[in-house]
mmCIF file of C-alpha atoms in Angstrom:
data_model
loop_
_atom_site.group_PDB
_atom_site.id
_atom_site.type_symbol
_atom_site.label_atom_id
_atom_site.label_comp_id
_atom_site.label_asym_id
_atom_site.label_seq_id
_atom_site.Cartn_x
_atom_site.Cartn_y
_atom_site.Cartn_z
ATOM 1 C CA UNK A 159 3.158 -33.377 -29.367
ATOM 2 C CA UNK A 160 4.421 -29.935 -31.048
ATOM 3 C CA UNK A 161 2.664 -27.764 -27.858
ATOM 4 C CA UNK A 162 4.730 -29.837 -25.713
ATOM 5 C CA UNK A 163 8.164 -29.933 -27.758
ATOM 6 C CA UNK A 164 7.061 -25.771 -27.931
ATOM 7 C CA UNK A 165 7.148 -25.620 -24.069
ATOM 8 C CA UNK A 166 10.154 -27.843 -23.449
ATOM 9 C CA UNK A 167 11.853 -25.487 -25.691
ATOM 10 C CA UNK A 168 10.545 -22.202 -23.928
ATOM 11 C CA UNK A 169 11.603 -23.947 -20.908
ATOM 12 C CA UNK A 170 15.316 -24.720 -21.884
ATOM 13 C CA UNK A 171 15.611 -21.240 -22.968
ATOM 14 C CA UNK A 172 14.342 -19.465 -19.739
ATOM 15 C CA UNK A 173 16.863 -21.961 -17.878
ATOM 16 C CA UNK A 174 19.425 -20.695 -20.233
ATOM 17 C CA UNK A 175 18.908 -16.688 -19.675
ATOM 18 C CA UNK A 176 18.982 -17.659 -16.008
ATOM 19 C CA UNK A 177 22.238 -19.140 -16.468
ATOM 20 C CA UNK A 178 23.329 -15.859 -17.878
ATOM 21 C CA UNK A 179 22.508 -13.749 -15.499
ATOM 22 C CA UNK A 180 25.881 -12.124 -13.567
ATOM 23 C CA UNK A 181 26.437 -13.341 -9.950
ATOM 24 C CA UNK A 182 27.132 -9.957 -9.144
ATOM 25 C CA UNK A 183 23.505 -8.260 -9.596
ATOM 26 C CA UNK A 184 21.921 -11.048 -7.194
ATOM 27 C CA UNK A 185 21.570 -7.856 -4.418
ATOM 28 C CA UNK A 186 20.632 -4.328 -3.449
ATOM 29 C CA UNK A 187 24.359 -3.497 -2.576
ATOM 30 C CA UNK A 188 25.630 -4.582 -5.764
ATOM 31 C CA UNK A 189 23.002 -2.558 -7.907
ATOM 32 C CA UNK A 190 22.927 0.011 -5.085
ATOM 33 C CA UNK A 191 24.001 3.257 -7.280
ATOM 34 C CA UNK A 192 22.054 2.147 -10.140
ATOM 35 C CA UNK A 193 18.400 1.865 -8.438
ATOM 36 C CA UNK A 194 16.387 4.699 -10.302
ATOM 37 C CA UNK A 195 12.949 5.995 -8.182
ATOM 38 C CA UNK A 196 9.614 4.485 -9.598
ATOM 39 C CA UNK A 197 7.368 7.123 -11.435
ATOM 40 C CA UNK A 198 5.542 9.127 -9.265
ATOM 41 C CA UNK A 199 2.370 7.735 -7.517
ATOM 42 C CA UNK A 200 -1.250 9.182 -8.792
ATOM 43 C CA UNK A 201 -2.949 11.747 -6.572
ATOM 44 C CA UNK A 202 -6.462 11.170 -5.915
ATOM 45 C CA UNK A 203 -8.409 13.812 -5.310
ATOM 46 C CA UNK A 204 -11.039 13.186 -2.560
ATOM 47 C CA UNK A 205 -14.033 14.727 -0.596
ATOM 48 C CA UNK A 206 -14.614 13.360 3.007
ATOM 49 C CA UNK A 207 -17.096 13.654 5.086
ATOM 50 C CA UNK A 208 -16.472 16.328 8.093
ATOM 51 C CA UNK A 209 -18.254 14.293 10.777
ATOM 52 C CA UNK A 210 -16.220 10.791 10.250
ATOM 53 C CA UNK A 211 -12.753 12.472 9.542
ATOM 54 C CA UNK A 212 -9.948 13.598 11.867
ATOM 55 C CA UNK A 213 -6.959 15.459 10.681
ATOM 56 C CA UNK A 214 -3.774 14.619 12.508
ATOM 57 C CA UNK A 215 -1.362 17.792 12.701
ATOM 58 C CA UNK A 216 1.801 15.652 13.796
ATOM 59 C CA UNK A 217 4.848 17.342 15.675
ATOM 60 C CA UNK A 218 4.623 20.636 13.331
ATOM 61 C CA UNK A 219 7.035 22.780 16.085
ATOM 62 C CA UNK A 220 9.871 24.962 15.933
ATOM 63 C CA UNK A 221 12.540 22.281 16.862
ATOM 64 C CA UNK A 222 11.287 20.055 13.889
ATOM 65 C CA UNK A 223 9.746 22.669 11.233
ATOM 66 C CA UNK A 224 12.520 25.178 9.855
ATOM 67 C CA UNK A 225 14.603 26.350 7.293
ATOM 68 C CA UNK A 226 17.854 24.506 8.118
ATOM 69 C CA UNK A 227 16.418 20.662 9.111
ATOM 70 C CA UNK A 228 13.236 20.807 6.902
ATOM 71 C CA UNK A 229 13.057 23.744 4.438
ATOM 72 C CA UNK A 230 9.694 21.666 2.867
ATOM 73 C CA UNK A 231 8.061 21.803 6.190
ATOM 74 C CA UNK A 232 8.255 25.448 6.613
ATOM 75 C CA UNK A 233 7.307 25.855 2.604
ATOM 76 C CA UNK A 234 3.931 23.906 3.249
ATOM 77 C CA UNK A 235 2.856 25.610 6.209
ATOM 78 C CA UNK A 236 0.608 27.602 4.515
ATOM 79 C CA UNK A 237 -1.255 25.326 2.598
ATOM 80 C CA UNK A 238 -0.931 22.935 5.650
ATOM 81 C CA UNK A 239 -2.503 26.347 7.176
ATOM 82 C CA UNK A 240 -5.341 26.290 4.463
ATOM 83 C CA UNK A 241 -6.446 23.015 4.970
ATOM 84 C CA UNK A 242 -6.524 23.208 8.426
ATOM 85 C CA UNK A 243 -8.823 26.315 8.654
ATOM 86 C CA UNK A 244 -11.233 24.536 6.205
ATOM 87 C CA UNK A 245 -11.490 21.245 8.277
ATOM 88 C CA UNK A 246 -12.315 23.424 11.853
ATOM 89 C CA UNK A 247 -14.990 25.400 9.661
ATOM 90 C CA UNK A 248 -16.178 21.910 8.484
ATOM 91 C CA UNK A 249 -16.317 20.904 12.019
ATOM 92 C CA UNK A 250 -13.408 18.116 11.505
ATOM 93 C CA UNK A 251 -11.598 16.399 14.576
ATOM 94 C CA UNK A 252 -8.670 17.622 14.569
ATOM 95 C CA UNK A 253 -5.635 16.272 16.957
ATOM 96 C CA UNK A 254 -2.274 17.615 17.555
ATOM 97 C CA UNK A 255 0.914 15.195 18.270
ATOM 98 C CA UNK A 256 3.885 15.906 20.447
ATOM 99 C CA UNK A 257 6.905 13.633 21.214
ATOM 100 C CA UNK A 258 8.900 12.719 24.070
ATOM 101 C CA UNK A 259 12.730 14.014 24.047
ATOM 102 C CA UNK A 260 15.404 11.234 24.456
ATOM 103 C CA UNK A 261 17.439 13.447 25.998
ATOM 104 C CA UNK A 262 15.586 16.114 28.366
ATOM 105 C CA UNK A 263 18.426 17.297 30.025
ATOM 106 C CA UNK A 264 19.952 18.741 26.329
ATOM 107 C CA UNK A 265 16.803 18.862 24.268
ATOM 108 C CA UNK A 266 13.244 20.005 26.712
ATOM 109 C CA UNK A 267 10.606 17.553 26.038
ATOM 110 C CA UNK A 268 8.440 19.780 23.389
ATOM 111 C CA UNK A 269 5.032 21.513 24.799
ATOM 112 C CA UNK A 270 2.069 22.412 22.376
ATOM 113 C CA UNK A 271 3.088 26.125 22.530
ATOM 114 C CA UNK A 272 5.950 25.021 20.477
ATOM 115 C CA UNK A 273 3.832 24.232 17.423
ATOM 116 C CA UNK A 274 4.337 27.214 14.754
ATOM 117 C CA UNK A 275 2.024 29.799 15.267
ATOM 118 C CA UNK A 276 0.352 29.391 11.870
ATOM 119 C CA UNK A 277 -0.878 26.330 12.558
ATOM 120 C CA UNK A 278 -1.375 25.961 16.847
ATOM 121 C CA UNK A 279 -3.911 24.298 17.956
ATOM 122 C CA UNK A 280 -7.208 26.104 19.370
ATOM 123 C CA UNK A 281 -9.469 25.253 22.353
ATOM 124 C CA UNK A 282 -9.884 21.528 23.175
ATOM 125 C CA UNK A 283 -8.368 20.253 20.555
ATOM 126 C CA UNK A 284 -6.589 17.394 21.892
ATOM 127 C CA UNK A 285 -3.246 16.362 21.752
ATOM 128 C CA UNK A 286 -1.101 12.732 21.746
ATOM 129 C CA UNK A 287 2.455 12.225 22.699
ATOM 130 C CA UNK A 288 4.515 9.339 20.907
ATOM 131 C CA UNK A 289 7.474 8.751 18.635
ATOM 132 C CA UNK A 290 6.999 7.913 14.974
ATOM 133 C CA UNK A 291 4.162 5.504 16.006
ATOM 134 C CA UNK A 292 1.381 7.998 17.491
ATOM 135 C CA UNK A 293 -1.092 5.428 18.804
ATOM 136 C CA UNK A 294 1.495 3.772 21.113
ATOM 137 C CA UNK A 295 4.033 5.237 23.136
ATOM 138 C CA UNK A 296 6.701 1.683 24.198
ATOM 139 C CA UNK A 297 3.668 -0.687 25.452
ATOM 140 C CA UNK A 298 1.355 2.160 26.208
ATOM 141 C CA UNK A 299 -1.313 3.222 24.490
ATOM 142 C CA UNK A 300 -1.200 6.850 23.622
ATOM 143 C CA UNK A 301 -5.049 7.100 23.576
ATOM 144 C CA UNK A 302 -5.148 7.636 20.008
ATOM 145 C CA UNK A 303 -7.472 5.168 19.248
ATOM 146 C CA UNK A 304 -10.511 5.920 21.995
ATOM 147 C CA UNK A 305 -10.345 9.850 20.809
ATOM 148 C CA UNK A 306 -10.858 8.300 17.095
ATOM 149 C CA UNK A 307 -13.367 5.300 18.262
ATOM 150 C CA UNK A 308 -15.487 7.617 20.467
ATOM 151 C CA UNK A 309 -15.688 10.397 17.875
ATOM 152 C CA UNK A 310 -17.297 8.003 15.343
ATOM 153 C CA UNK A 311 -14.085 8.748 13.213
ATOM 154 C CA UNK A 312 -13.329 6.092 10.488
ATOM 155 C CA UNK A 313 -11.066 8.210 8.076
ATOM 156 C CA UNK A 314 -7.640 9.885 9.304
ATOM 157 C CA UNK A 315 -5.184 12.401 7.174
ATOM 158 C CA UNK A 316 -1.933 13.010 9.011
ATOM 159 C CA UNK A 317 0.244 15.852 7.765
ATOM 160 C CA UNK A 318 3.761 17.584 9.515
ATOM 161 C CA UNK A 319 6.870 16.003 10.617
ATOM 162 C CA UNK A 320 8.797 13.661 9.955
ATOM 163 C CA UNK A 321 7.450 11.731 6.637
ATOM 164 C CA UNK A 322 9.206 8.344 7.319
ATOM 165 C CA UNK A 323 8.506 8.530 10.737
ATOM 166 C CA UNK A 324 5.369 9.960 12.395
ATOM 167 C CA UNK A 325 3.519 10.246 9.205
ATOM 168 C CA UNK A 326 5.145 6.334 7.591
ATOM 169 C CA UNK A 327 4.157 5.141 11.048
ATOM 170 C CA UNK A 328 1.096 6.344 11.968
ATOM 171 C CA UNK A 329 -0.307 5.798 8.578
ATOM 172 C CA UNK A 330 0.149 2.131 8.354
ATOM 173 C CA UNK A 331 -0.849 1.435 12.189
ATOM 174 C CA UNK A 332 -4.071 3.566 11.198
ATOM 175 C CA UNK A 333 -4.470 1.485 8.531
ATOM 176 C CA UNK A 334 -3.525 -2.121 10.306
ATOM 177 C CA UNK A 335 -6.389 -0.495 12.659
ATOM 178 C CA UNK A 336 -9.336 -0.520 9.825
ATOM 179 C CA UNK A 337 -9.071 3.382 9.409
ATOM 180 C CA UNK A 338 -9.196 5.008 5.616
ATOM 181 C CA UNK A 339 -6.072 6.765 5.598
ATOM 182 C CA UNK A 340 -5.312 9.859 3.211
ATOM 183 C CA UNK A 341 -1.523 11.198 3.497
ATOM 184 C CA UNK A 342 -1.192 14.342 1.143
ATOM 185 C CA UNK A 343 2.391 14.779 -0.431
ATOM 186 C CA UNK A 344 3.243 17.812 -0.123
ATOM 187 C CA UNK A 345 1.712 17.579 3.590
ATOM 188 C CA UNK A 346 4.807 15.618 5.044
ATOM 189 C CA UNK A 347 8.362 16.743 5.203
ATOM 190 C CA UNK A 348 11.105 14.695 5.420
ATOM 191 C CA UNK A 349 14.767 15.598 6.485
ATOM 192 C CA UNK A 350 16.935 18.137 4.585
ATOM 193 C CA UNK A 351 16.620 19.589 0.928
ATOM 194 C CA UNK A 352 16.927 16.303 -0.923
ATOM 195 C CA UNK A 353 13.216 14.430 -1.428
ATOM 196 C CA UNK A 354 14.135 11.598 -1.026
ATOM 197 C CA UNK A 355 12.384 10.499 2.884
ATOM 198 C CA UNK A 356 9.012 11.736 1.057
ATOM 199 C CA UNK A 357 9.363 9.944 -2.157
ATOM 200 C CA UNK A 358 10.049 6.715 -0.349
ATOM 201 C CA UNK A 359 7.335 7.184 2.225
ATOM 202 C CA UNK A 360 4.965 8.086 -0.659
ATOM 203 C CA UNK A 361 6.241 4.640 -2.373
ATOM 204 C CA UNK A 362 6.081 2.713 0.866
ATOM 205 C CA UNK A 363 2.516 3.825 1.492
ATOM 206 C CA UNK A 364 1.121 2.952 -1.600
ATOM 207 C CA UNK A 365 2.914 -0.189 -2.703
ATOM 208 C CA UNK A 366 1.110 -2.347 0.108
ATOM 209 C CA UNK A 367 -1.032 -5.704 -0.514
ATOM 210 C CA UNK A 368 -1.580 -5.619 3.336
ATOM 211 C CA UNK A 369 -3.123 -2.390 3.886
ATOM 212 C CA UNK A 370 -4.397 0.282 1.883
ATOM 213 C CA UNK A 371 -3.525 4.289 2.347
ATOM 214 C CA UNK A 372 -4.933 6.819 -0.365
ATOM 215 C CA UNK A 373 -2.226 10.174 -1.681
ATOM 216 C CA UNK A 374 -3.389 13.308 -2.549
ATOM 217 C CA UNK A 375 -2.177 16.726 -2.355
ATOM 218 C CA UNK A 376 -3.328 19.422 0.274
ATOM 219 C CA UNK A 377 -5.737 21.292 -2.689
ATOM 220 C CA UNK A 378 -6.696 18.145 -3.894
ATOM 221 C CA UNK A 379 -8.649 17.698 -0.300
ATOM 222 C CA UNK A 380 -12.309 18.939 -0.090
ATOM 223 C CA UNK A 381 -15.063 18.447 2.891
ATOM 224 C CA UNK A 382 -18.838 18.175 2.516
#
């Protein structure tokens, strides 16, 4: 009889606290200004294996990558660079990404000899045009997937522009898609001088029941 008189009490006095909590916290727009970030998220660092790995260079060009839209793009570039010579020497897939303009008339559709110089593509190496989403394109398919799928490639690490879009995006659909997915940090860059587009994609990406996406850093990523 005392348990239960014990949890009737703990009862009454969770129904009381809930009584006294103020009407105006119930949502985001009242506690808007006083929403703090979450600590940072734990880089892993990880080893993949060259043959079943792709690295996705996604819309690194001069329109998207420079000092006064994306100062962090242009500061990664050459460890974006680093990584990028050790995956082709490691015989990695490696795929470019392009997107269509909205407006052609004021803003040319981009071409791959936009990409900066530091890191263009070489060869073959093929390339996908989308928005933020790089395996479709509307209802198309951007044929994403069958360079992947006929490449044996079951592990995917996008890096470049923009972090909540093209990176966000094509993260999650990569992972929705059974792919491993690896985003390094200081591999996306989001929009302006603030932080705050890559510390909410690097939240977003890794505070998932539904799929699963791994964060390192662009030294923290080593091939077989």
């Amino acid at each position: 009889m005392s348990q239960i008189r014990y949890l009737l009490q703990l009862a009454a006095l969770a129904a009381m606290l809930g009584y006294a909590l103020p009407s105006s916290a119930e949502t985001i727009i009242d506690e808007w200004q006083n929403i703090k970030a979450p600590p940072p998220p734990q880089l892993q660092a990880v080893t993949l294996d060259p043959k079943t790995t792709a690295l996705i260079m996604s819309d690194i060009i001069k329109q998207t990558c420079n000092n006064e839209m994306r100062p962090r793009c242009v500061t990664s570039i050459p460890k974006i660079e680093k990584l990028l010579t050790a995956a082709r020497a490691s015989g990695v897939t490696v795929i470019y990404t392009l997107f269509p303009s909205r407006s052609p008339a004021t803003f040319p559709n981009p071409v791959i000899s936009d990409y900066i110089p530091a890191v263009a593509p070489k060869g073959d190496e093929p390339v996908v045009t989308s928005f933020a989403d790089k395996f479709m394109l509307g209802d198309k398919d951007t044929g994403l997937q069958k360079i992947l799928k006929d490449k044996g490639i079951t592990t995917v690490v996008p890096v470049g522009v923009v972090a909540h879009n093209g990176i966000l995006f094509t993260a999650v659909e990569a992972a929705f898609r059974g792919f491993n997915v690896i985003v390094p940090v200081d591999g996306m860059a989001g929009n302006g001088p603030s932080g705050y587009d890559e510390q909410a994609t690097a939240h977003i990406l890794t505070d998932s029941i539904v799929y699963k996406v791994t964060l390192t850093s662009l030294d923290m990523i080593k091939f077989q």
